[in-house]
Amino acid sequence: MSEPGHTHLMEQLQQVAKGLAATFAPFCEVVVHDLDDPDHAIVAIENNLSGRSVGDPATELGLARMADDAYPQVVANYPNRFADGRRVKSTSIGIKDERGHYAGALCLNIDMTVFDGIGTVLDHFGRSDGAAAPAESLDPANGDAIRARIDAFAADRATTPRALRTTQRRELVRELKAQGFMEVRRSAGIVADHLGVSRATVYADAK
């Protein structure tokens, strides 16, 4: 019979598994393993994608943890496969008891075939016919130069454009104006978008 502390730990892990599975459904299976009973290690399986059942035995990774307390506690994002051949990305988190022995494991198995399909659709959608395209840009002339100048200004101050303090932002906008960048068509909009402020703020800073 399991000790009360061990039973409580397994019960809490099952609650964590429910929360993770609910958050990452429908493409993530979450499994709780009780390493005190390797022949019937699986005590909970949420969002079942692998076809396994409660009471199934421990995996090779679980057996490795049982044999060696120094085995890595977190093994993240390793390639795996379900029994039907679907590609899986797995993460296994070993859970130790107060003595430092592995008592259980929490495992996440993500069905990557879902993302393979999405990736194919997005790749197709993102294609363009460069040979047939006219010479056109939706970005005003010198837009990249303005953004690069803003990035350099922020980097010199060990920050990002959107994290500039008000005084720093005003200094930047006045520099851009002095250097002629504010004469570029739609420059106020470019600056505002890159800094995360309104165009009215940019106009006010430039005064």
C-alpha positions as semicolon CSV with decimal commas, in nm:
position;residue;x (nm);y (nm);z (nm)
1;M;0,000;0,000;0,000
2;S;0,128;0,345;-0,088
3;E;0,220;0,585;0,189
4;P;-0,024;0,874;0,253
5;G;0,229;1,128;0,125
6;H;0,276;0,938;-0,199
7;T;-0,097;0,902;-0,253
8;H;-0,146;1,275;-0,194
9;L;0,131;1,355;-0,444
10;M;-0,031;1,140;-0,713
11;E;-0,368;1,304;-0,648
12;Q;-0,220;1,651;-0,688
13;L;-0,040;1,551;-1,008
14;Q;-0,371;1,435;-1,149
15;Q;-0,516;1,781;-1,089
16;V;-0,220;1,939;-1,267
17;A;-0,274;1,699;-1,557
18;K;-0,641;1,799;-1,586
19;G;-0,551;2,166;-1,597
20;L;-0,279;2,124;-1,858
21;A;-0,496;1,903;-2,077
22;A;-0,784;2,149;-2,062
23;T;-0,551;2,433;-2,156
24;F;-0,381;2,260;-2,449
25;A;-0,670;2,051;-2,581
26;P;-0,723;1,902;-2,830
27;F;-0,366;1,833;-2,940
28;C;-0,188;1,758;-2,610
29;E;-0,219;1,438;-2,409
30;V;-0,116;1,456;-2,042
31;V;-0,026;1,141;-1,850
32;V;0,050;1,081;-1,482
33;H;0,279;0,788;-1,400
34;D;0,312;0,631;-1,054
35;L;0,664;0,489;-1,047
36;D;0,595;0,298;-0,727
37;D;0,391;0,057;-0,939
38;P;0,577;0,020;-1,270
39;D;0,357;-0,265;-1,397
40;H;0,050;-0,040;-1,368
41;A;0,220;0,299;-1,378
42;I;-0,041;0,507;-1,560
43;V;-0,284;0,643;-1,301
44;A;-0,436;0,918;-1,514
45;I;-0,446;1,003;-1,883
46;E;-0,615;1,325;-1,992
47;N;-0,712;1,406;-2,352
48;N;-0,616;1,053;-2,456
49;L;-0,442;1,060;-2,795
50;S;-0,219;0,755;-2,766
51;G;-0,489;0,495;-2,702
52;R;-0,331;0,382;-2,376
53;S;-0,529;0,314;-2,061
54;V;-0,508;0,369;-1,687
55;G;-0,318;0,072;-1,546
56;D;-0,078;0,039;-1,840
57;P;0,291;-0,015;-1,750
58;A;0,571;0,241;-1,725
59;T;0,762;0,347;-2,035
60;E;1,135;0,298;-2,087
61;L;1,195;0,649;-1,959
62;G;1,003;0,575;-1,640
63;L;1,204;0,258;-1,583
64;A;1,526;0,454;-1,637
65;R;1,425;0,702;-1,366
66;M;1,340;0,421;-1,127
67;A;1,686;0,276;-1,178
68;D;1,876;0,602;-1,134
69;D;1,783;0,897;-0,911
70;A;2,039;1,105;-1,103
71;Y;1,847;1,065;-1,429
72;P;1,748;1,410;-1,568
73;Q;1,435;1,536;-1,400
74;V;1,312;1,721;-1,709
75;V;1,346;1,576;-2,058
76;A;1,184;1,829;-2,287
77;N;1,068;1,832;-2,648
78;Y;1,203;1,495;-2,756
79;P;1,069;1,325;-3,072
80;N;0,827;1,041;-3,020
81;R;0,551;0,851;-3,201
82;F;0,210;0,717;-3,113
83;A;0,140;0,350;-3,183
84;D;-0,035;0,441;-3,510
85;G;0,273;0,626;-3,636
86;R;0,165;0,986;-3,571
87;R;0,458;1,216;-3,499
88;V;0,471;1,341;-3,140
89;K;0,672;1,594;-2,939
90;S;0,703;1,478;-2,579
91;T;0,813;1,629;-2,251
92;S;0,857;1,419;-1,937
93;I;0,893;1,570;-1,590
94;G;1,012;1,340;-1,316
95;I;0,865;1,398;-0,970
96;K;1,082;1,315;-0,668
97;D;0,974;1,248;-0,313
98;E;1,127;1,407;-0,002
99;R;1,404;1,147;-0,006
100;G;1,510;1,239;-0,358
101;H;1,376;0,921;-0,517
102;Y;1,157;0,929;-0,827
103;A;0,798;0,876;-0,722
104;G;0,616;0,966;-1,040
105;A;0,622;1,151;-1,368
106;L;0,407;1,400;-1,555
107;C;0,428;1,358;-1,932
108;L;0,297;1,576;-2,215
109;N;0,259;1,434;-2,566
110;I;0,174;1,679;-2,843
111;D;0,031;1,545;-3,168
112;M;0,244;1,724;-3,428
113;T;0,036;1,608;-3,724
114;V;-0,208;1,887;-3,636
115;F;0,066;2,145;-3,679
116;D;0,205;1,979;-3,991
117;G;-0,128;2,045;-4,159
118;I;-0,144;2,404;-4,036
119;G;0,215;2,460;-4,150
120;T;0,135;2,338;-4,500
121;V;-0,166;2,569;-4,527
122;L;0,030;2,871;-4,399
123;D;0,321;2,797;-4,629
124;H;0,086;2,784;-4,926
125;F;-0,090;3,101;-4,818
126;G;0,239;3,285;-4,771
127;R;0,368;3,217;-5,120
128;S;0,381;3,495;-5,376
129;D;0,471;3,503;-5,743
130;G;0,781;3,720;-5,749
131;A;0,823;3,687;-6,125
132;A;0,480;3,834;-6,193
133;A;0,493;4,110;-5,932
134;P;0,522;4,476;-6,033
135;A;0,783;4,690;-5,863
136;E;0,575;4,805;-5,569
137;S;0,616;4,853;-5,197
138;L;0,351;4,933;-4,939
139;D;0,618;5,083;-4,714
140;P;0,696;5,452;-4,767
141;A;1,044;5,538;-4,892
142;N;1,295;5,546;-4,607
143;G;1,054;5,366;-4,372
144;D;1,319;5,106;-4,295
145;A;1,575;5,379;-4,234
146;I;1,347;5,547;-3,979
147;R;1,288;5,221;-3,795
148;A;1,660;5,140;-3,798
149;R;1,741;5,482;-3,651
150;I;1,484;5,429;-3,375
151;D;1,623;5,082;-3,300
152;A;1,977;5,219;-3,279
153;F;1,869;5,501;-3,047
154;A;1,700;5,253;-2,813
155;A;1,990;5,007;-2,826
156;D;2,233;5,282;-2,725
157;R;2,025;5,320;-2,410
158;A;2,002;4,944;-2,343
159;T;1,627;4,932;-2,403
160;T;1,369;4,875;-2,675
161;P;1,177;5,137;-2,876
162;R;0,851;5,075;-2,689
163;A;1,024;5,084;-2,351
164;L;1,178;5,430;-2,396
165;R;1,095;5,674;-2,121
166;T;0,896;5,982;-2,213
167;T;1,202;6,207;-2,200
168;Q;1,400;5,964;-2,416
169;R;1,116;5,938;-2,668
170;R;1,096;6,316;-2,701
171;E;1,472;6,336;-2,750
172;L;1,449;6,070;-3,021
173;V;1,166;6,238;-3,210
174;R;1,348;6,571;-3,205
175;E;1,660;6,403;-3,337
176;L;1,458;6,245;-3,618
177;K;1,313;6,584;-3,702
178;A;1,656;6,749;-3,701
179;Q;1,794;6,477;-3,928
180;G;1,512;6,522;-4,179
181;F;1,338;6,191;-4,116
182;M;1,011;6,360;-4,026
183;E;0,991;6,502;-4,379
184;V;0,937;6,151;-4,518
185;R;0,581;6,078;-4,630
186;R;0,379;5,915;-4,348
187;S;0,682;5,940;-4,119
188;A;0,468;6,023;-3,812
189;G;0,273;5,702;-3,859
190;I;0,589;5,496;-3,899
191;V;0,741;5,643;-3,584
192;A;0,417;5,608;-3,388
193;D;0,374;5,241;-3,486
194;H;0,735;5,155;-3,400
195;L;0,719;5,330;-3,063
196;G;0,370;5,208;-2,976
197;V;0,226;5,558;-2,932
198;S;-0,027;5,771;-3,118
199;R;0,060;6,001;-3,405
200;A;-0,066;6,291;-3,192
201;T;0,202;6,205;-2,935
202;V;0,468;6,205;-3,207
203;Y;0,355;6,544;-3,335
204;A;0,362;6,680;-2,978
205;D;0,709;6,539;-2,915
206;A;0,841;6,696;-3,234
207;K;0,747;7,050;-3,124
